[in-house]
Amino acid sequence: MAILAILLSVIVIAAPASAFITSQNTETKAERMVEVAANAQEAVMEIVAQVEANTTAWQMLLDADLDEQFYGNVSLCVEAGTLVNGTAVIDDGEGWTYLTTANQSLEADEYEDAIDNAREALAIFRDVLRSINDILFDAGIETDEILDAYVIQEAIDRSRDRITQLQELIDDGHELEGNLTDAEALLDEAQAALDAGELEDAKDALIEANAIISYVCGELRAIAKDLNPGRIQSYLVHARQYRERFRQMFGQASDENIDVDAVAQALGYADAEEFMAQLQEMIQNAQDANDINHAIKALKDFSKMANKMDNAITEEFGRHGGGNGQGQGNGNGLAGNGKGNGNMGGGKSP
């Protein structure tokens, strides 16, 4: 029974990492619900594959005369034409129908409908999972054998996804980056133990990794408390000021015979004007964002991009006799306290 509880928890953690940071808007909730429902459907089919691949378990299911009940549940989760127990299903399963409708509503920006249909689909898939667990138990099948390795692998993969999503929300060099590196190392340990068949060691390493991931989520939630719309507007003001200081600095660099276009090209831009155009685009994206998560992402990208150029130009001033000295950007980043050592005259970066 514990295996089913673990499996259901695996399904739930499929949400995008941004959902852990701030309150979600309707679009984000719809995306999350549809993703969770789809993962539940995949979990059902993976368990079916595990049972069918295990000769002993499959025979025990047949001997208990529970195969029709088993596949009757499965048929609720698939589309018409899917082979179930060697026979093509005639009609779309109820859960599949709700999931399909949820996806269609999401694509049509009908978010409330998407949420409602995804919830209906998820309720059916969860009932199927519970029923399958009961059927396997009644057949005398050790569900640990069938599900444990799958559940652990699924949990490892989900945790890796969460780390990737969280890394996108953290500034380079922030101490939370180190926490995520530690979590990744533990997931590597979990994977190695799982591959070696050492399930308990894999579980222990996975639990430690997820504890670190939960800590990082908590820290990001605390950071996000200060990122209300008023603060976002303040960051936008500083971003515009930062952009204008770049214009001034580029002019001074040209006066000192520094090839600003060459510096920009070394960072991957066609020239300095393209760099400035991209800065402006990021500011506009943050200003036009329809929720705080998108605004934070745009400003965070702005901060990283600006700091790289700041450092590159500072080095060029140094090579040409020191330029106008070392300004200190406070760099109060959206997910950290990165410092920009450049000719910013003490201005704050977003």
Short mmCIF file of N, CA, C and O in Angstrom, two decimals, residues 184-305:
data_model
loop_
_atom_site.label_atom_id
_atom_site.label_comp_id
_atom_site.label_asym_id
_atom_site.label_seq_id
_atom_site.Cartn_x
_atom_site.Cartn_y
_atom_site.Cartn_z
N GLU A 184 22.06 17.25 -6.94
CA GLU A 184 22.36 16.49 -8.16
C GLU A 184 23.31 15.33 -7.88
O GLU A 184 23.13 14.23 -8.42
N ALA A 185 24.30 15.57 -7.03
CA ALA A 185 25.25 14.51 -6.68
C ALA A 185 24.54 13.35 -5.98
O ALA A 185 24.82 12.18 -6.23
N LEU A 186 23.59 13.69 -5.10
CA LEU A 186 22.83 12.65 -4.41
C LEU A 186 21.93 11.88 -5.37
O LEU A 186 21.75 10.66 -5.22
N LEU A 187 21.39 12.56 -6.36
CA LEU A 187 20.57 11.87 -7.36
C LEU A 187 21.44 10.93 -8.20
O LEU A 187 20.98 9.85 -8.61
N ASP A 188 22.68 11.33 -8.45
CA ASP A 188 23.61 10.44 -9.16
C ASP A 188 23.86 9.18 -8.33
O ASP A 188 23.92 8.06 -8.86
N GLU A 189 24.01 9.37 -7.01
CA GLU A 189 24.18 8.22 -6.11
C GLU A 189 22.95 7.33 -6.14
O GLU A 189 23.06 6.09 -6.17
N ALA A 190 21.79 7.95 -6.12
CA ALA A 190 20.53 7.19 -6.14
C ALA A 190 20.42 6.38 -7.43
O ALA A 190 20.03 5.21 -7.41
N GLN A 191 20.79 7.00 -8.54
CA GLN A 191 20.71 6.31 -9.84
C GLN A 191 21.67 5.13 -9.88
O GLN A 191 21.32 4.03 -10.36
N ALA A 192 22.90 5.33 -9.38
CA ALA A 192 23.88 4.25 -9.38
C ALA A 192 23.42 3.08 -8.52
O ALA A 192 23.58 1.91 -8.90
N ALA A 193 22.85 3.40 -7.36
CA ALA A 193 22.35 2.35 -6.47
C ALA A 193 21.18 1.61 -7.11
O ALA A 193 21.08 0.37 -7.03
N LEU A 194 20.29 2.37 -7.78
CA LEU A 194 19.15 1.74 -8.44
C LEU A 194 19.61 0.81 -9.55
O LEU A 194 19.11 -0.31 -9.69
N ASP A 195 20.58 1.26 -10.34
CA ASP A 195 21.11 0.43 -11.44
C ASP A 195 21.75 -0.85 -10.91
O ASP A 195 21.76 -1.87 -11.60
N ALA A 196 22.28 -0.77 -9.68
CA ALA A 196 22.92 -1.94 -9.08
C ALA A 196 21.93 -2.82 -8.33
O ALA A 196 22.32 -3.83 -7.73
N GLY A 197 20.64 -2.41 -8.33
CA GLY A 197 19.63 -3.19 -7.64
C GLY A 197 19.57 -2.97 -6.15
O GLY A 197 18.89 -3.70 -5.42
N GLU A 198 20.27 -1.94 -5.67
CA GLU A 198 20.29 -1.64 -4.23
C GLU A 198 19.21 -0.59 -3.94
O GLU A 198 19.48 0.61 -3.81
N LEU A 199 17.98 -1.06 -3.84
CA LEU A 199 16.83 -0.15 -3.78
C LEU A 199 16.82 0.70 -2.52
O LEU A 199 16.45 1.88 -2.56
N GLU A 200 17.18 0.13 -1.38
CA GLU A 200 17.14 0.89 -0.13
C GLU A 200 18.15 2.03 -0.16
O GLU A 200 17.85 3.15 0.28
N ASP A 201 19.36 1.76 -0.68
CA ASP A 201 20.37 2.82 -0.80
C ASP A 201 19.88 3.90 -1.76
O ASP A 201 20.11 5.10 -1.54
N ALA A 202 19.21 3.48 -2.83
CA ALA A 202 18.68 4.45 -3.79
C ALA A 202 17.63 5.34 -3.14
O ALA A 202 17.62 6.57 -3.34
N LYS A 203 16.76 4.73 -2.34
CA LYS A 203 15.72 5.50 -1.64
C LYS A 203 16.34 6.51 -0.69
O LYS A 203 15.92 7.67 -0.62
N ASP A 204 17.35 6.07 0.07
CA ASP A 204 17.99 6.97 1.05
C ASP A 204 18.60 8.19 0.37
O ASP A 204 18.42 9.33 0.83
N ALA A 205 19.32 7.96 -0.73
CA ALA A 205 19.95 9.07 -1.44
C ALA A 205 18.89 9.99 -2.05
O ALA A 205 19.04 11.22 -2.04
N LEU A 206 17.81 9.39 -2.54
CA LEU A 206 16.73 10.19 -3.13
C LEU A 206 16.06 11.07 -2.08
O LEU A 206 15.77 12.25 -2.33
N ILE A 207 15.83 10.52 -0.90
CA ILE A 207 15.22 11.29 0.18
C ILE A 207 16.09 12.49 0.57
O ILE A 207 15.60 13.61 0.76
N GLU A 208 17.40 12.26 0.65
CA GLU A 208 18.31 13.36 0.99
C GLU A 208 18.29 14.44 -0.09
O GLU A 208 18.27 15.64 0.21
N ALA A 209 18.28 14.01 -1.35
CA ALA A 209 18.26 14.98 -2.46
C ALA A 209 16.98 15.80 -2.42
O ALA A 209 17.01 17.03 -2.58
N ASN A 210 15.85 15.16 -2.20
CA ASN A 210 14.58 15.88 -2.18
C ASN A 210 14.46 16.82 -0.99
O ASN A 210 13.78 17.85 -1.06
N ALA A 211 15.13 16.47 0.11
CA ALA A 211 15.13 17.38 1.26
C ALA A 211 15.85 18.68 0.89
O ALA A 211 15.41 19.78 1.27
N ILE A 212 16.95 18.57 0.16
CA ILE A 212 17.68 19.76 -0.28
C ILE A 212 16.84 20.57 -1.27
O ILE A 212 16.78 21.80 -1.20
N ILE A 213 16.20 19.87 -2.19
CA ILE A 213 15.35 20.56 -3.18
C ILE A 213 14.22 21.32 -2.48
O ILE A 213 13.92 22.46 -2.82
N SER A 214 13.62 20.69 -1.47
CA SER A 214 12.55 21.36 -0.71
C SER A 214 13.08 22.59 0.01
O SER A 214 12.40 23.62 0.08
N TYR A 215 14.29 22.49 0.54
CA TYR A 215 14.91 23.65 1.21
C TYR A 215 15.08 24.80 0.22
O TYR A 215 14.77 25.96 0.54
N VAL A 216 15.58 24.50 -0.98
CA VAL A 216 15.78 25.54 -1.99
C VAL A 216 14.44 26.19 -2.36
O VAL A 216 14.34 27.42 -2.47
N CYS A 217 13.40 25.37 -2.52
CA CYS A 217 12.07 25.92 -2.82
C CYS A 217 11.62 26.87 -1.72
O CYS A 217 11.07 27.93 -1.99
N GLY A 218 11.86 26.48 -0.46
CA GLY A 218 11.48 27.33 0.67
C GLY A 218 12.23 28.65 0.66
O GLY A 218 11.65 29.71 0.92
N GLU A 219 13.53 28.60 0.34
CA GLU A 219 14.33 29.82 0.29
C GLU A 219 13.84 30.74 -0.83
O GLU A 219 13.77 31.96 -0.66
N LEU A 220 13.51 30.15 -1.98
CA LEU A 220 13.02 30.97 -3.08
C LEU A 220 11.66 31.58 -2.77
O LEU A 220 11.36 32.70 -3.18
N ARG A 221 10.83 30.84 -2.04
CA ARG A 221 9.55 31.42 -1.62
C ARG A 221 9.77 32.63 -0.73
O ARG A 221 9.07 33.64 -0.84
N ALA A 222 10.74 32.53 0.18
CA ALA A 222 11.04 33.65 1.07
C ALA A 222 11.53 34.86 0.28
O ALA A 222 11.15 36.00 0.54
N ILE A 223 12.39 34.60 -0.71
CA ILE A 223 12.89 35.69 -1.55
C ILE A 223 11.75 36.34 -2.31
O ILE A 223 11.67 37.56 -2.45
N ALA A 224 10.84 35.50 -2.80
CA ALA A 224 9.75 36.01 -3.65
C ALA A 224 8.76 36.88 -2.89
O ALA A 224 8.02 37.64 -3.50
N LYS A 225 8.73 36.78 -1.56
CA LYS A 225 7.78 37.58 -0.78
C LYS A 225 7.99 39.08 -1.01
O LYS A 225 7.06 39.87 -0.94
N ASP A 226 9.25 39.45 -1.27
CA ASP A 226 9.55 40.87 -1.48
C ASP A 226 9.33 41.30 -2.92
O ASP A 226 9.45 42.47 -3.24
N LEU A 227 9.05 40.34 -3.79
CA LEU A 227 8.94 40.68 -5.21
C LEU A 227 7.49 40.93 -5.60
O LEU A 227 6.92 40.25 -6.45
N ASN A 228 6.88 41.92 -4.97
CA ASN A 228 5.52 42.30 -5.31
C ASN A 228 5.54 43.23 -6.53
O ASN A 228 6.60 43.66 -6.97
N PRO A 229 4.37 43.53 -7.10
CA PRO A 229 4.35 44.39 -8.29
C PRO A 229 5.06 45.73 -8.10
O PRO A 229 5.70 46.23 -9.03
N GLY A 230 4.97 46.30 -6.90
CA GLY A 230 5.65 47.57 -6.66
C GLY A 230 7.16 47.44 -6.77
O GLY A 230 7.84 48.30 -7.33
N ARG A 231 7.68 46.32 -6.24
CA ARG A 231 9.12 46.10 -6.33
C ARG A 231 9.53 45.85 -7.78
O ARG A 231 10.62 46.27 -8.20
N ILE A 232 8.69 45.16 -8.52
CA ILE A 232 9.00 44.91 -9.92
C ILE A 232 9.13 46.24 -10.67
O ILE A 232 10.04 46.43 -11.47
N GLN A 233 8.23 47.18 -10.39
CA GLN A 233 8.31 48.49 -11.03
C GLN A 233 9.61 49.20 -10.66
O GLN A 233 10.24 49.88 -11.49
N SER A 234 10.02 49.04 -9.40
CA SER A 234 11.28 49.64 -8.96
C SER A 234 12.46 49.04 -9.73
O SER A 234 13.37 49.75 -10.17
N TYR A 235 12.44 47.72 -9.90
CA TYR A 235 13.49 47.07 -10.67
C TYR A 235 13.50 47.56 -12.11
O TYR A 235 14.57 47.71 -12.73
N LEU A 236 12.32 47.79 -12.68
CA LEU A 236 12.25 48.28 -14.05
C LEU A 236 12.91 49.65 -14.18
O LEU A 236 13.59 49.93 -15.17
N VAL A 237 12.68 50.50 -13.19
CA VAL A 237 13.31 51.83 -13.20
C VAL A 237 14.84 51.67 -13.20
O VAL A 237 15.55 52.31 -13.99
N HIS A 238 15.35 50.81 -12.31
CA HIS A 238 16.80 50.61 -12.25
C HIS A 238 17.32 50.00 -13.55
O HIS A 238 18.43 50.33 -14.00
N ALA A 239 16.54 49.10 -14.16
CA ALA A 239 16.96 48.48 -15.41
C ALA A 239 17.11 49.54 -16.51
O ALA A 239 18.08 49.52 -17.29
N ARG A 240 16.16 50.46 -16.57
CA ARG A 240 16.24 51.52 -17.59
C ARG A 240 17.46 52.41 -17.34
O ARG A 240 18.14 52.84 -18.28
N GLN A 241 17.72 52.71 -16.06
CA GLN A 241 18.89 53.51 -15.72
C GLN A 241 20.18 52.79 -16.10
O GLN A 241 21.13 53.39 -16.61
N TYR A 242 20.19 51.50 -15.86
CA TYR A 242 21.35 50.68 -16.19
C TYR A 242 21.60 50.71 -17.70
O TYR A 242 22.73 50.86 -18.18
N ARG A 243 20.52 50.60 -18.47
CA ARG A 243 20.64 50.64 -19.93
C ARG A 243 21.23 51.96 -20.40
O ARG A 243 22.12 51.99 -21.27
N GLU A 244 20.77 53.08 -19.82
CA GLU A 244 21.27 54.38 -20.22
C GLU A 244 22.73 54.56 -19.84
O GLU A 244 23.51 55.20 -20.56
N ARG A 245 23.14 53.98 -18.70
CA ARG A 245 24.55 54.08 -18.31
C ARG A 245 25.44 53.31 -19.29
O ARG A 245 26.60 53.67 -19.51
N PHE A 246 24.90 52.23 -19.86
CA PHE A 246 25.66 51.53 -20.89
C PHE A 246 25.91 52.43 -22.08
O PHE A 246 27.00 52.43 -22.66
N ARG A 247 24.90 53.21 -22.48
CA ARG A 247 25.08 54.13 -23.60
C ARG A 247 26.22 55.10 -23.31
O ARG A 247 27.08 55.35 -24.16
N GLN A 248 26.22 55.64 -22.08
CA GLN A 248 27.27 56.58 -21.70
C GLN A 248 28.64 55.89 -21.68
O GLN A 248 29.64 56.45 -22.16
N MET A 249 28.67 54.68 -21.15
CA MET A 249 29.94 53.96 -21.05
C MET A 249 30.47 53.58 -22.42
O MET A 249 31.68 53.66 -22.67
N PHE A 250 29.58 53.19 -23.34
CA PHE A 250 30.02 52.86 -24.69
C PHE A 250 30.62 54.10 -25.36
O PHE A 250 31.61 54.00 -26.09
N GLY A 251 29.98 55.27 -25.13
CA GLY A 251 30.52 56.50 -25.70
C GLY A 251 31.90 56.80 -25.16
O GLY A 251 32.82 57.15 -25.92
N GLN A 252 32.09 56.63 -23.85
CA GLN A 252 33.40 56.89 -23.25
C GLN A 252 34.42 55.88 -23.76
O GLN A 252 35.58 56.23 -24.01
N ALA A 253 33.99 54.61 -23.92
CA ALA A 253 34.90 53.58 -24.41
C ALA A 253 35.40 53.93 -25.82
O ALA A 253 36.59 53.77 -26.14
N SER A 254 34.50 54.41 -26.66
CA SER A 254 34.89 54.80 -28.01
C SER A 254 35.89 55.95 -27.98
O SER A 254 36.85 55.99 -28.76
N ASP A 255 35.67 56.90 -27.04
CA ASP A 255 36.60 58.02 -26.90
C ASP A 255 37.99 57.52 -26.52
O ASP A 255 39.00 58.18 -26.84
N GLU A 256 38.08 56.40 -25.86
CA GLU A 256 39.37 55.85 -25.43
C GLU A 256 39.86 54.78 -26.40
O GLU A 256 40.70 53.94 -26.05
N ASN A 257 39.29 54.78 -27.63
CA ASN A 257 39.70 53.86 -28.69
C ASN A 257 39.46 52.39 -28.35
O ASN A 257 40.18 51.50 -28.81
N ILE A 258 38.43 52.13 -27.56
CA ILE A 258 38.02 50.75 -27.29
C ILE A 258 36.97 50.38 -28.32
O ILE A 258 35.99 51.10 -28.53
N ASP A 259 37.18 49.25 -28.97
CA ASP A 259 36.24 48.78 -30.00
C ASP A 259 35.05 48.11 -29.31
O ASP A 259 35.08 46.91 -28.99
N VAL A 260 34.00 48.88 -29.08
CA VAL A 260 32.84 48.38 -28.36
C VAL A 260 32.15 47.27 -29.13
O VAL A 260 31.67 46.29 -28.55
N ASP A 261 32.09 47.40 -30.45
CA ASP A 261 31.46 46.36 -31.26
C ASP A 261 32.19 45.03 -31.11
O ASP A 261 31.57 43.96 -31.06
N ALA A 262 33.52 45.09 -31.03
CA ALA A 262 34.31 43.86 -30.87
C ALA A 262 34.02 43.21 -29.52
O ALA A 262 33.94 41.98 -29.42
N VAL A 263 33.86 44.03 -28.48
CA VAL A 263 33.50 43.49 -27.17
C VAL A 263 32.15 42.80 -27.23
O VAL A 263 31.96 41.69 -26.71
N ALA A 264 31.19 43.45 -27.90
CA ALA A 264 29.85 42.87 -28.02
C ALA A 264 29.89 41.57 -28.81
O ALA A 264 29.23 40.58 -28.45
N GLN A 265 30.68 41.55 -29.88
CA GLN A 265 30.79 40.34 -30.70
C GLN A 265 31.39 39.18 -29.92
O GLN A 265 31.00 38.03 -30.10
N ALA A 266 32.34 39.48 -29.04
CA ALA A 266 32.94 38.43 -28.20
C ALA A 266 31.92 37.79 -27.27
O ALA A 266 32.09 36.65 -26.84
N LEU A 267 30.85 38.53 -26.99
CA LEU A 267 29.79 38.01 -26.13
C LEU A 267 28.64 37.41 -26.93
O LEU A 267 27.62 37.02 -26.35
N GLY A 268 28.78 37.40 -28.27
CA GLY A 268 27.77 36.75 -29.09
C GLY A 268 26.77 37.66 -29.78
O GLY A 268 25.80 37.18 -30.38
N TYR A 269 26.99 38.98 -29.74
CA TYR A 269 26.08 39.93 -30.39
C TYR A 269 26.71 40.41 -31.69
O TYR A 269 27.94 40.41 -31.85
N ALA A 270 25.87 40.86 -32.62
CA ALA A 270 26.39 41.36 -33.89
C ALA A 270 27.22 42.62 -33.67
O ALA A 270 28.27 42.81 -34.29
N ASP A 271 26.74 43.48 -32.78
CA ASP A 271 27.46 44.71 -32.44
C ASP A 271 26.84 45.27 -31.17
O ASP A 271 25.92 44.67 -30.58
N ALA A 272 27.32 46.44 -30.75
CA ALA A 272 26.83 47.05 -29.51
C ALA A 272 25.36 47.42 -29.60
O ALA A 272 24.62 47.34 -28.62
N GLU A 273 24.94 47.83 -30.80
CA GLU A 273 23.54 48.22 -30.96
C GLU A 273 22.60 47.04 -30.77
O GLU A 273 21.51 47.17 -30.21
N GLU A 274 23.02 45.86 -31.24
CA GLU A 274 22.18 44.68 -31.04
C GLU A 274 22.08 44.35 -29.54
O GLU A 274 21.02 43.97 -29.04
N PHE A 275 23.20 44.51 -28.83
CA PHE A 275 23.17 44.29 -27.38
C PHE A 275 22.16 45.22 -26.72
O PHE A 275 21.34 44.80 -25.90
N MET A 276 22.20 46.51 -27.10
CA MET A 276 21.28 47.48 -26.50
C MET A 276 19.84 47.15 -26.87
O MET A 276 18.93 47.30 -26.04
N ALA A 277 19.62 46.69 -28.10
CA ALA A 277 18.26 46.34 -28.53
C ALA A 277 17.72 45.17 -27.71
O ALA A 277 16.54 45.15 -27.33
N GLN A 278 18.58 44.20 -27.41
CA GLN A 278 18.15 43.06 -26.61
C GLN A 278 17.87 43.46 -25.16
O GLN A 278 16.94 42.94 -24.53
N LEU A 279 18.68 44.38 -24.64
CA LEU A 279 18.39 44.90 -23.30
C LEU A 279 17.01 45.53 -23.25
O LEU A 279 16.22 45.29 -22.34
N GLN A 280 16.71 46.34 -24.26
CA GLN A 280 15.42 47.01 -24.31
C GLN A 280 14.28 46.00 -24.43
O GLN A 280 13.23 46.15 -23.81
N GLU A 281 14.51 44.95 -25.22
CA GLU A 281 13.49 43.92 -25.39
C GLU A 281 13.18 43.22 -24.06
O GLU A 281 12.02 42.94 -23.74
N MET A 282 14.23 42.96 -23.27
CA MET A 282 14.02 42.32 -21.97
C MET A 282 13.24 43.22 -21.02
O MET A 282 12.38 42.75 -20.27
N ILE A 283 13.56 44.50 -21.04
CA ILE A 283 12.82 45.45 -20.21
C ILE A 283 11.36 45.46 -20.61
O ILE A 283 10.44 45.44 -19.78
N GLN A 284 11.12 45.49 -21.94
CA GLN A 284 9.75 45.51 -22.44
C GLN A 284 9.01 44.23 -22.06
O GLN A 284 7.83 44.26 -21.69
N ASN A 285 9.71 43.08 -22.15
CA ASN A 285 9.09 41.81 -21.77
C ASN A 285 8.68 41.80 -20.30
O ASN A 285 7.61 41.30 -19.94
N ALA A 286 9.54 42.35 -19.45
CA ALA A 286 9.21 42.42 -18.02
C ALA A 286 8.03 43.34 -17.78
O ALA A 286 7.15 43.06 -16.97
N GLN A 287 8.00 44.45 -18.50
CA GLN A 287 6.92 45.42 -18.33
C GLN A 287 5.59 44.87 -18.81
O GLN A 287 4.53 45.11 -18.21
N ASP A 288 5.63 44.08 -19.89
CA ASP A 288 4.39 43.55 -20.48
C ASP A 288 3.95 42.22 -19.88
O ASP A 288 2.88 41.71 -20.23
N ALA A 289 4.78 41.63 -19.02
CA ALA A 289 4.47 40.30 -18.47
C ALA A 289 3.13 40.33 -17.74
O ALA A 289 2.82 41.28 -17.01
N ASN A 290 2.33 39.26 -17.96
CA ASN A 290 1.00 39.22 -17.33
C ASN A 290 1.00 38.55 -15.97
O ASN A 290 -0.03 38.41 -15.35
N ASP A 291 2.17 38.10 -15.51
CA ASP A 291 2.25 37.64 -14.12
C ASP A 291 3.65 37.88 -13.60
O ASP A 291 4.59 38.14 -14.35
N ILE A 292 3.81 37.79 -12.31
CA ILE A 292 5.06 38.17 -11.65
C ILE A 292 6.19 37.23 -12.02
O ILE A 292 7.35 37.62 -12.11
N ASN A 293 5.89 35.93 -12.24
CA ASN A 293 6.93 34.98 -12.59
C ASN A 293 7.62 35.35 -13.90
O ASN A 293 8.84 35.30 -14.01
N HIS A 294 6.83 35.73 -14.90
CA HIS A 294 7.39 36.10 -16.19
C HIS A 294 8.20 37.40 -16.06
O HIS A 294 9.24 37.55 -16.71
N ALA A 295 7.73 38.32 -15.25
CA ALA A 295 8.46 39.57 -15.05
C ALA A 295 9.81 39.30 -14.38
O ALA A 295 10.84 39.85 -14.77
N ILE A 296 9.79 38.43 -13.38
CA ILE A 296 11.03 38.08 -12.68
C ILE A 296 12.02 37.45 -13.64
O ILE A 296 13.21 37.78 -13.65
N LYS A 297 11.54 36.53 -14.47
CA LYS A 297 12.43 35.85 -15.42
C LYS A 297 13.05 36.85 -16.39
O LYS A 297 14.26 36.79 -16.66
N ALA A 298 12.26 37.78 -16.91
CA ALA A 298 12.79 38.76 -17.86
C ALA A 298 13.83 39.66 -17.21
O ALA A 298 14.89 39.95 -17.79
N LEU A 299 13.56 40.11 -15.98
CA LEU A 299 14.51 40.97 -15.28
C LEU A 299 15.77 40.21 -14.88
O LEU A 299 16.87 40.77 -14.87
N LYS A 300 15.61 38.96 -14.53
CA LYS A 300 16.77 38.14 -14.19
C LYS A 300 17.67 37.95 -15.40
O LYS A 300 18.90 38.04 -15.32
N ASP A 301 17.07 37.71 -16.57
CA ASP A 301 17.85 37.59 -17.80
C ASP A 301 18.57 38.90 -18.11
O ASP A 301 19.74 38.91 -18.55
N PHE A 302 17.87 40.02 -17.89
CA PHE A 302 18.47 41.34 -18.09
C PHE A 302 19.70 41.48 -17.20
O PHE A 302 20.77 41.92 -17.65
N SER A 303 19.56 41.11 -15.92
CA SER A 303 20.65 41.26 -14.96
C SER A 303 21.88 40.46 -15.38
O SER A 303 23.01 40.95 -15.35
N LYS A 304 21.68 39.20 -15.80
CA LYS A 304 22.80 38.37 -16.21
C LYS A 304 23.49 38.96 -17.44
O LYS A 304 24.72 39.03 -17.51
N MET A 305 22.70 39.37 -18.40
CA MET A 305 23.23 39.91 -19.65
C MET A 305 24.01 41.20 -19.39
O MET A 305 25.11 41.40 -19.92
#
